[in-house]
Coordinates of C-alpha atoms in Angstrom, one line a residue:
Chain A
X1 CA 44.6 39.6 72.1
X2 CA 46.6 39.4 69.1
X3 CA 45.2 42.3 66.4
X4 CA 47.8 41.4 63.8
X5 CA 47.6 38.5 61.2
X6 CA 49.1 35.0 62.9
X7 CA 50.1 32.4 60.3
X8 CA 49.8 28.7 60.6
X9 CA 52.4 26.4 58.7
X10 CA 49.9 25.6 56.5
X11 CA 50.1 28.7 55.3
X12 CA 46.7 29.9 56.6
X13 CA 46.2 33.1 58.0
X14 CA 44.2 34.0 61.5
X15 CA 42.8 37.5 62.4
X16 CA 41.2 37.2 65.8
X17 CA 37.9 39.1 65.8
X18 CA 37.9 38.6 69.9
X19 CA 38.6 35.3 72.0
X20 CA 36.5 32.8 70.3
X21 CA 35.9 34.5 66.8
X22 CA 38.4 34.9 63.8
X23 CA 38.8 35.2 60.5
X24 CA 40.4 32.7 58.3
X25 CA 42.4 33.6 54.6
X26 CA 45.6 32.8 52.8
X27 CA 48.7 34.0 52.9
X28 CA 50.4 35.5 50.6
X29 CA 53.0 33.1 50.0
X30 CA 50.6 30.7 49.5
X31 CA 48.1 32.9 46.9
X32 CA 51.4 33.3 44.8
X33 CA 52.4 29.6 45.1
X34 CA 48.9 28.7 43.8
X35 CA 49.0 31.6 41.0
X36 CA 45.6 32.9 39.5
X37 CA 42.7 31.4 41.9
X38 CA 39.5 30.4 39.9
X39 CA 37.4 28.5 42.6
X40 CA 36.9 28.3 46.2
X41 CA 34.4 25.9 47.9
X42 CA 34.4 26.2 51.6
X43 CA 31.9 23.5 53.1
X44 CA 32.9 22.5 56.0
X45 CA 30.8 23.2 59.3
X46 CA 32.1 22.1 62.6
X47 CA 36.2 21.5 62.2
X48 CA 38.7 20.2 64.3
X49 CA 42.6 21.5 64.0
X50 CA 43.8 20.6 60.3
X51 CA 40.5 19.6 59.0
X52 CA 39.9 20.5 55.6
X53 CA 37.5 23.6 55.2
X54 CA 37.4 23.1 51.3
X55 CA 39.7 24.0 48.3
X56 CA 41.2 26.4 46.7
X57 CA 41.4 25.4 43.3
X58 CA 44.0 27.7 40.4
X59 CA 44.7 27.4 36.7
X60 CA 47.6 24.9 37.5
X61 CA 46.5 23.1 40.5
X62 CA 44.0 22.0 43.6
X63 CA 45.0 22.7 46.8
X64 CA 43.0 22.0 50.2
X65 CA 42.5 24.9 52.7
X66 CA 43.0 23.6 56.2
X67 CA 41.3 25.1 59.5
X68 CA 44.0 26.3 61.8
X69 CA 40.8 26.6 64.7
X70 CA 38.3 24.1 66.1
X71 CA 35.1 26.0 65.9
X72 CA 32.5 26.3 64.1
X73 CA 32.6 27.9 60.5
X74 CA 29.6 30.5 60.2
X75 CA 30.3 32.7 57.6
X76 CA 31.9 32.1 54.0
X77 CA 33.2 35.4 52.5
X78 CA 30.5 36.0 49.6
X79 CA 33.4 38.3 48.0
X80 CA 35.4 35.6 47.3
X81 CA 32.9 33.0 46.1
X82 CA 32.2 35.8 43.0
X83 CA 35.1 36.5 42.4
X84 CA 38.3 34.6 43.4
X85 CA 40.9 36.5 41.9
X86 CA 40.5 38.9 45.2
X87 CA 42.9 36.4 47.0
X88 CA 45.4 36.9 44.6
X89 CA 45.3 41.3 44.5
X90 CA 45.5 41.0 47.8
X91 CA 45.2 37.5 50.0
X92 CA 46.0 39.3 53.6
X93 CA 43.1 41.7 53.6
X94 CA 40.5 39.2 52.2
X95 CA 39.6 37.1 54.9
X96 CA 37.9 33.5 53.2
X97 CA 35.6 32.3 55.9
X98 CA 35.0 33.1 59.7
X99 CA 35.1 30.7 62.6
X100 CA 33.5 31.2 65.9
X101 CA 32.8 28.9 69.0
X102 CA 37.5 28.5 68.7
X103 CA 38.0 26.4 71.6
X104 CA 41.7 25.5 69.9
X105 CA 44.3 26.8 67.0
X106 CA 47.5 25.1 65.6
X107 CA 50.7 26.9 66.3
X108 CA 50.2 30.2 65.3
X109 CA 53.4 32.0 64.0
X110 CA 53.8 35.8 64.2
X111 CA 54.9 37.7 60.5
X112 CA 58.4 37.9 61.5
X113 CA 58.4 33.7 62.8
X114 CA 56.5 33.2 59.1
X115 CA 58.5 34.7 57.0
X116 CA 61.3 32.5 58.5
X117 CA 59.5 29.4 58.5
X118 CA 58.7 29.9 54.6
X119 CA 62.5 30.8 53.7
X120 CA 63.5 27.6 55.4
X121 CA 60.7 25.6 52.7
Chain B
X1 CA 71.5 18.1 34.9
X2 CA 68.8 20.9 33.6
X3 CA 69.1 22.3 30.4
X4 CA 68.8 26.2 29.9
X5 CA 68.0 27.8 27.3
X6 CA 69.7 30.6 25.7
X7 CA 66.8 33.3 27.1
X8 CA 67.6 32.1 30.7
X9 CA 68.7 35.2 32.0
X10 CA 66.0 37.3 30.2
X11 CA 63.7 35.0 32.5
X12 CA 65.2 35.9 35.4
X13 CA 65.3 39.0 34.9
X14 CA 61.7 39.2 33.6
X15 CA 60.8 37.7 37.3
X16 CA 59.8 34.6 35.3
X17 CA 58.7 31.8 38.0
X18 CA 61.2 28.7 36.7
X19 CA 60.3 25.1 37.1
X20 CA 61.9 22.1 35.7
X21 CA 60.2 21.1 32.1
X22 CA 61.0 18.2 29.9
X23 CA 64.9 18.5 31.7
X24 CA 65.0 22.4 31.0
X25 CA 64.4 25.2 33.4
X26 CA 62.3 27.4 31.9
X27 CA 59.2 30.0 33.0
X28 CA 55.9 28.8 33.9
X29 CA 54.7 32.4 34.3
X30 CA 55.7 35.6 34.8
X31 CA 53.2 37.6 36.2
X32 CA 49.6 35.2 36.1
X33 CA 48.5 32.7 33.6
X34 CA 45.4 34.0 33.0
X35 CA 47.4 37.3 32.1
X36 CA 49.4 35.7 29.7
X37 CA 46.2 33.9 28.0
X38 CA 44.8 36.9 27.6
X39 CA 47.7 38.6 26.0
X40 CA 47.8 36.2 23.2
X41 CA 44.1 36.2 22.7
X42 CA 43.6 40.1 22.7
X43 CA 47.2 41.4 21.7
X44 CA 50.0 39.6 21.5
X45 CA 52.3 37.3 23.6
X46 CA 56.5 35.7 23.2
X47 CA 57.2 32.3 24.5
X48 CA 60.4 30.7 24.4
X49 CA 59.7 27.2 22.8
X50 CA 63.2 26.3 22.6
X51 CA 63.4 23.5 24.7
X52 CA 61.8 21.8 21.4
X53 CA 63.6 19.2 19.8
X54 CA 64.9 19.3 15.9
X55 CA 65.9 16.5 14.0
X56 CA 67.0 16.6 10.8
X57 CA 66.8 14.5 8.1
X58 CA 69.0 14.3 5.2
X59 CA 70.0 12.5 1.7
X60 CA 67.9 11.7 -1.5
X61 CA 65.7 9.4 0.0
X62 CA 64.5 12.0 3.0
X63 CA 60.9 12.0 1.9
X64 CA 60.2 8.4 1.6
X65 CA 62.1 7.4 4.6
X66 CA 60.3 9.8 7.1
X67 CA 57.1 9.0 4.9
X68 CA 57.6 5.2 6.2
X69 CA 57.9 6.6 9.9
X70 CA 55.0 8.8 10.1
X71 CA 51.2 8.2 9.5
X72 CA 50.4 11.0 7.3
X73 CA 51.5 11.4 3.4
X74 CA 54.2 13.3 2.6
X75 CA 55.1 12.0 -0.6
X76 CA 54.3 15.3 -2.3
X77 CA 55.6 17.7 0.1
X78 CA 57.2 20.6 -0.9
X79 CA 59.6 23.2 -0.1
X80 CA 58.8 26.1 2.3
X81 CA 55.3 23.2 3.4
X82 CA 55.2 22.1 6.8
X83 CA 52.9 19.0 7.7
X84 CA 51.3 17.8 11.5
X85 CA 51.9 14.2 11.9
X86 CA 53.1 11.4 14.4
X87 CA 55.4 8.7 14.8
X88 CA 53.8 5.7 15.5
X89 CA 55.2 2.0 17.2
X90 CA 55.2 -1.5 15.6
X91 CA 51.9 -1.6 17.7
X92 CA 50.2 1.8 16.0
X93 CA 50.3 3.7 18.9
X94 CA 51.8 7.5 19.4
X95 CA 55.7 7.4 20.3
X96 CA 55.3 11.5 19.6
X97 CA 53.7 13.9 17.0
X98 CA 55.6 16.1 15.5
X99 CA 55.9 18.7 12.3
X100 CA 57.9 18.3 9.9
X101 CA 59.6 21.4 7.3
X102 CA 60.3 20.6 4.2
X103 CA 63.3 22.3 3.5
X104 CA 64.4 21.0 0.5
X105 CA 63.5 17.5 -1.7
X106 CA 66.7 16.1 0.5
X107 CA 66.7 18.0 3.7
X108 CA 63.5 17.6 6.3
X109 CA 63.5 19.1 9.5
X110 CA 61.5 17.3 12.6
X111 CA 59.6 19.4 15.1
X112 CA 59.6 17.0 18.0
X113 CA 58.7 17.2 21.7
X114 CA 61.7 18.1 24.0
X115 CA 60.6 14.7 26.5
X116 CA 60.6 12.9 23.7
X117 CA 63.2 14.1 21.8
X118 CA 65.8 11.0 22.8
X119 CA 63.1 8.6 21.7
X120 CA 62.6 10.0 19.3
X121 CA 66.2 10.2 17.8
X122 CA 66.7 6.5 18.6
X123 CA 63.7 5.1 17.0
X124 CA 64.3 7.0 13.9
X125 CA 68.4 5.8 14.1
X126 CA 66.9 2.5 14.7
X127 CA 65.0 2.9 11.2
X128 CA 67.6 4.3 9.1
X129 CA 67.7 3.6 5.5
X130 CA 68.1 4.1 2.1
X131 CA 71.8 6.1 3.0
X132 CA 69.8 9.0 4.7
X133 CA 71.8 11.0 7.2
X134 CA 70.4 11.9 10.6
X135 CA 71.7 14.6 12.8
X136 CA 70.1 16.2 16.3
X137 CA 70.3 19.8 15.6
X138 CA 68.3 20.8 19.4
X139 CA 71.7 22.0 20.8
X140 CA 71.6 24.3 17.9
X141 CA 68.1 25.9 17.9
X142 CA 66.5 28.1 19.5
X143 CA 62.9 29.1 19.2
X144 CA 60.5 32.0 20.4
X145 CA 57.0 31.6 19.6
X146 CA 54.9 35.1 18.7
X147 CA 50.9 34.5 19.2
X148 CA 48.4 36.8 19.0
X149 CA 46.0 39.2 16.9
X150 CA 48.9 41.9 17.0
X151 CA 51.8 39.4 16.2
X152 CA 51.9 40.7 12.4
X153 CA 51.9 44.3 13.4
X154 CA 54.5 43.4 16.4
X155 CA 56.7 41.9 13.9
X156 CA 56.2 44.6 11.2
X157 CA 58.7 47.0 13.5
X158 CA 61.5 44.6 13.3
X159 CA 61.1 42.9 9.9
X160 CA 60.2 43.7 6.3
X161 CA 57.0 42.0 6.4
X162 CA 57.1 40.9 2.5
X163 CA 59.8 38.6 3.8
X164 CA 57.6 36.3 6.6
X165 CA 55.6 33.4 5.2
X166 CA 51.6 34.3 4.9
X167 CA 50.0 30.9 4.3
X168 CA 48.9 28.9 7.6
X169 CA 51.9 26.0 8.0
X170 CA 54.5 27.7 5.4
X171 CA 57.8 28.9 6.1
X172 CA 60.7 31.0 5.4
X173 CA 64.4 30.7 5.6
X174 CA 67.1 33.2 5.7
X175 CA 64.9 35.7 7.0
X176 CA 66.6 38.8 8.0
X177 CA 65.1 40.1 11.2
X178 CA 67.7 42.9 12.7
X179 CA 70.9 41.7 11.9
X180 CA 69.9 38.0 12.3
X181 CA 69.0 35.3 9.5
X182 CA 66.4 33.1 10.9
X183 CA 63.9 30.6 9.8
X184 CA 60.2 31.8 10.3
X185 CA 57.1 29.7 10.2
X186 CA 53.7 30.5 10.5
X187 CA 52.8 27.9 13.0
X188 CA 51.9 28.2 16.9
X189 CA 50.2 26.0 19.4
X190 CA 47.7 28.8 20.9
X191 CA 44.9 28.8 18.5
X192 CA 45.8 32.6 17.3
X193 CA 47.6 33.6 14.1
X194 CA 51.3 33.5 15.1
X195 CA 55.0 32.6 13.9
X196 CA 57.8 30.9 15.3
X197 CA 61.0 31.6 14.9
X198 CA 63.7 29.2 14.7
X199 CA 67.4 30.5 14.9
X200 CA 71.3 30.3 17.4
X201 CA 71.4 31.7 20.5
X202 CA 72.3 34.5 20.5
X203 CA 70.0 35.6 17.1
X204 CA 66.8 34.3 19.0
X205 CA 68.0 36.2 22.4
X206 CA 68.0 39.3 20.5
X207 CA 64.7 39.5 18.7
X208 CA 63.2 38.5 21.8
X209 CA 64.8 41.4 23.8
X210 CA 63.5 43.6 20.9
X211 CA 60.0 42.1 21.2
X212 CA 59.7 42.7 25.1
X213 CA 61.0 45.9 24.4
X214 CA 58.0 46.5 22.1
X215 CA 55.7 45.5 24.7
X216 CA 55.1 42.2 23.3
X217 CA 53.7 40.2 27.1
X218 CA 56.3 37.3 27.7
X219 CA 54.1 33.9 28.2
X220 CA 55.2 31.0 30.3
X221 CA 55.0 27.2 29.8
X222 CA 51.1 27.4 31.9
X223 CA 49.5 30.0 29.1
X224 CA 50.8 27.9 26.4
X225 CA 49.1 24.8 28.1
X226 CA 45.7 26.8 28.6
X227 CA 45.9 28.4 25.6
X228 CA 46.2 25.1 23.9
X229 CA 44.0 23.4 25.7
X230 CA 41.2 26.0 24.9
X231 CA 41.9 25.7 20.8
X232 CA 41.0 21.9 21.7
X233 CA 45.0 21.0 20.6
X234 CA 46.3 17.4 21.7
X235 CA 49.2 17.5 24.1
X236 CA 51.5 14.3 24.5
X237 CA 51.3 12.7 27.4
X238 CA 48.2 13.6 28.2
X239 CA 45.6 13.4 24.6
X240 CA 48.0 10.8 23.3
X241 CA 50.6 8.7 24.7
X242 CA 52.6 5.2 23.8
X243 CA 49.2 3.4 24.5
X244 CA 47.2 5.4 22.3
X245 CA 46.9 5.4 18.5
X246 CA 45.7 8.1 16.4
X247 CA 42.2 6.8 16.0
X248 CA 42.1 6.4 20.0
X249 CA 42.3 10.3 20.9
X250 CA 40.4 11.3 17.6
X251 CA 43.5 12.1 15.4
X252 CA 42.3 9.9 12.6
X253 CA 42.3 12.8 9.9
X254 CA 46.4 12.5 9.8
X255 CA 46.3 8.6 9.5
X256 CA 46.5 7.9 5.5
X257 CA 45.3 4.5 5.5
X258 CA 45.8 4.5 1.3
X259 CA 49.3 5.9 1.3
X260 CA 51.9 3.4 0.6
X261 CA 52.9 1.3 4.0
X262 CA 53.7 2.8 7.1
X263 CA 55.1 1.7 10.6
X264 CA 52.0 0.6 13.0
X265 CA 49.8 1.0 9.7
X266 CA 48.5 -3.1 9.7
X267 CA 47.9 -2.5 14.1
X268 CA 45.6 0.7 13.6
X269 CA 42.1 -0.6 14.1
X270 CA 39.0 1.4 16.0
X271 CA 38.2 0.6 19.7
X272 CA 35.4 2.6 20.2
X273 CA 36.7 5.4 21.4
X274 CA 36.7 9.3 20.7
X275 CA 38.5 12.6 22.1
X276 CA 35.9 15.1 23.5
X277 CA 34.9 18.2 24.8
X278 CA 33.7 18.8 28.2
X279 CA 32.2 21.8 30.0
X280 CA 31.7 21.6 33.5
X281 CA 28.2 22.6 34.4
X282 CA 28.9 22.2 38.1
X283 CA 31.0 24.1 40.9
X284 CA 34.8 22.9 40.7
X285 CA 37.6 22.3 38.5
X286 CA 37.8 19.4 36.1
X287 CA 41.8 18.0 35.8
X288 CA 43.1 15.4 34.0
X289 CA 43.1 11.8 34.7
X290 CA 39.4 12.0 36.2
X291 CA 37.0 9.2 35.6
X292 CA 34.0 10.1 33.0
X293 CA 30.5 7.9 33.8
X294 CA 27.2 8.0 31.6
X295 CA 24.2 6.5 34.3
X296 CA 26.6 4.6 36.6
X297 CA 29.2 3.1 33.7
X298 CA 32.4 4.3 33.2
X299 CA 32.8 5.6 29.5
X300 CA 36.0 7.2 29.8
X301 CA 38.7 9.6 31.5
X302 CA 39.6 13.4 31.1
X303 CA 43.0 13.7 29.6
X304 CA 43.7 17.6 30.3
X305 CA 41.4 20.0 31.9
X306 CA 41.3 23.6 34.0
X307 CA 39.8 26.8 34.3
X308 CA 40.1 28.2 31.0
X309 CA 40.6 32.1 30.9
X310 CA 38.9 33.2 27.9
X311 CA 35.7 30.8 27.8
X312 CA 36.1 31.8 31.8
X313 CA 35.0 28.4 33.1
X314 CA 36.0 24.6 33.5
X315 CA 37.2 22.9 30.3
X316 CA 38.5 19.6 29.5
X317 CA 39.1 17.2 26.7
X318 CA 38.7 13.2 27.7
X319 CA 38.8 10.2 25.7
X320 CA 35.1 8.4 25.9
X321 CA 33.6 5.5 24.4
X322 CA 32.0 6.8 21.0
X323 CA 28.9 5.4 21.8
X324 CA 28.1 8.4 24.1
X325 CA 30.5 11.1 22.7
X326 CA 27.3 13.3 21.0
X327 CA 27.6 16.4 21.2
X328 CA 25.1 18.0 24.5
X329 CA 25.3 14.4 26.4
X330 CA 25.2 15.1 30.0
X331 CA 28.1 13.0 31.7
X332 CA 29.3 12.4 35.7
X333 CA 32.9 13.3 35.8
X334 CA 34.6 12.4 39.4
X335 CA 36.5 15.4 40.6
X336 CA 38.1 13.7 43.6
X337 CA 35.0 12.3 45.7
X338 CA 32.5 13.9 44.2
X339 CA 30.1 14.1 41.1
X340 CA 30.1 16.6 38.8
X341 CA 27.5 17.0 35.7
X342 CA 29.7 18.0 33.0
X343 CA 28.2 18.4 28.8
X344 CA 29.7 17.3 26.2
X345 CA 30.6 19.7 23.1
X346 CA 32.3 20.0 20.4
X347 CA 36.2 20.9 19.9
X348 CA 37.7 22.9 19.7
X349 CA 36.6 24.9 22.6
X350 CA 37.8 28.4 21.0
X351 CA 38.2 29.2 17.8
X352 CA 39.4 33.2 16.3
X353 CA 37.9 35.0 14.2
X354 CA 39.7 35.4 10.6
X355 CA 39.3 39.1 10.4
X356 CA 39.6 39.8 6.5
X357 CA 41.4 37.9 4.1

């Protein structure tokens, strides 16, 4: 199992907590695209690949935050709901919301494969 | 093709994130928004505002000529006095708002919005009378913008400060800051005390390298809209645009209904409606362009709104039907599918302190 950070092209990150339970956060590309993050609703329960889990909202815009997993979202990261800002000091150690019961992912894209995906954007 | 603006390369080099603006390039941020905002409301922050337009206006007849093209009176205007006002259609509504410098009793100088700057400068040709001359002097200018409690004592290590202007919406010209003669106003768009400076290239490029130097925080284009936004200040295209008039968005204080006539002066008549405050009482982010509802009728729409830094929660000005535009009426506003309970209060949203005289 995969221990490092896999990236969807949604720009979602996965941390695998073992084979049917992850984490779920932002990359960092994507914090800095948004800029300063004021609000993050996740509502979403049961999700299917690419469903939205909620959004992400910044001073300049609204974004939605997609689940790269079908599963079952069980915990939202209490952290974040406080105090947004988190995401942007550091968006790949502050996971957004957990997902167990994963019985699928979206292409998953190791650091190396992301960072060359987002150079091509 | 975009337009760059003589500080380019000190936005680069600043790590300034550049977007396209009005046909410049120029910084939305450089380090965070909310940053910036606070810079100017706690210390003090540079922008470069020179993608602004400058018209000038020239010959005997200045006054009365741009006093026929804008709603406000500026019969009696006076050297070194600068006035808010708008340019309004055959129609009364907003083609742009602007300020206007009076820099002599036959020389004005517009203030205009860069994306409306060629509208602007046709309408105005399109006018032209009485032998007055009319010149587009934006290639010239540039302009920084210093905002901010500290912005006196910022500009007190670069400049004599018995030379800057100290009334609110006065100016100077021929200022000498460093080596450079430059025309400084006492003006700004953020709700602090602050100046602008109007001055070439390579003048403006230089007192803003000195200012960084001193520590002064460099502000993007997305403070100045937050920061605007907060002091409850109209932006064009979104509190005002070419179907609004004046009265529409609240603006009536600048129309002089018993100054001599004016252009859209016969059209300007009251609809019902009224710019207002909003604060979000619910989770989310109110934006612009949102639909406002009182019971299950539509009163209205949001015209700017975000997450503002100081007041540290959900802001945003809409223009309502009057009827429900009290102050502490509890309003729907859409935020995509949802509902949110937002209250309505009283602009602006923020205002300073005036710390001593």
């Amino acid at each position: 199992m995969e221990k490092q950070l896999l990236y969807s092209e949604s720009h979602e990150w996965v941390k695998w907590i073992n084979e049917s339970e992850a984490f779920v956060g932002l990359s960092e590309y994507a914090a800095s695209q948004l800029g300063d993050i004021v609000y993050v609703n996740i509502d979403a329960d049961e999700v299917s690949l690419k469903d939205v889990l909620g959004d992400i909202e910044s001073v300049k815009a609204v974004s939605d935050f997609y689940s790269p997993l079908e599963g079952t979202v069980v915990e939202v990261n209490q952290e974040i709901i406080d105090n947004p800002a988190l995401i942007n000091e550091d968006s790949e150690n502050t996971w957004i919301c957990k997902i167990a019961n994963v019985t699928n992912n979206v292409k998953l894209l190791s650091k190396e494969e992301y960072d060359a995906f987002i150079k091509e954007q | 093709m975009l337009k760059k603006t003589s500080l380019y390369d000190e936005h680069v080099s600043l790590n300034g994130k550049m977007v396209e603006f009005a046909n410049f390039i120029l910084p939305i941020q450089y380090t965070s928004i909310v940053n910036e905002h606070m810079a100017v409301r706690e210390n003090v922050g540079v922008f470069d505002v020179s993608h602004m337009g400058e018209i000038l206006i020239e010959g005997d007849k200045a006054i009365s000529f741009v006093n026929y093209l804008v709603c406000t009176n500026i019969a009696l205007i006076k050297p070194t006095r600068i006035k808010y006002s708008m340019l309004l259609d055959d129609n009364g509504a907003i083609i742009d708002d602007l300020l206007i410098y009076c820099l002599s009793e036959t020389k004005l100088l517009l203030v205009v919005n860069a994306s409306n700057k060629e509208k602007d400068y046709k309408w105005i040709v399109d006018h032209q009378k009485d032998g007055v001359v009319i010149s587009d002097k934006s290639d010239y200018y540039s302009q920084i913008a210093i905002q901010g409690p500290k912005s006196k004592a910022l500009l007190e290590k670069i400049v004599d400060l018995s030379l800057l202007p100290t009334k609110y919406y006065t100016f100077k010209e021929s200022v000498k800051i460093l080596d450079h003669e430059v025309l400084v106003s006492k003006t700004g768009y953020t709700g602090e005390e602050g100046y602008e400076i109007y001055g070439d290239g390579a003048s403006i490029k230089d007192i803003f390298n000195h200012l960084i130097k001193l520590e002064a925080t460099p502000c993007g284009l997305g403070a100045r809209d937050t920061l605007r936004l907060e002091a409850g200040m109209p932006l064009y295209g979104h509190e005002m645009d070419g179907t609004t008039t004046p009265l529409d968005t609240s603006l009536e204080y600048f129309c002089k209904l018993d100054k001599e006539d004016f252009i859209g002066k016969d059209k300007l008549e009251d609809k019902g409606l009224t710019r207002v405050g909003l604060e979000n009482l619910d989770k989310g982010i109110i934006r612009d362009k949102m639909e406002v509802y009182y019971n299950d009728s539509l009163i209205g729409y949001t015209t700017s709104g975000t997450f503002l830094p100081y007041l540290k929660g959900s802001y945003a000005m809409a223009i309502i039907n009057k009827n429900y535009s009290m102050a502490n009426t509890i309003v729907d506003v859409k935020i995509r599918n949802r509902l949110v309970k937002a209250k309505i209060v009283n602009l602006p949203f923020y205002k300073r302190k005036k710390v001593g005289g």
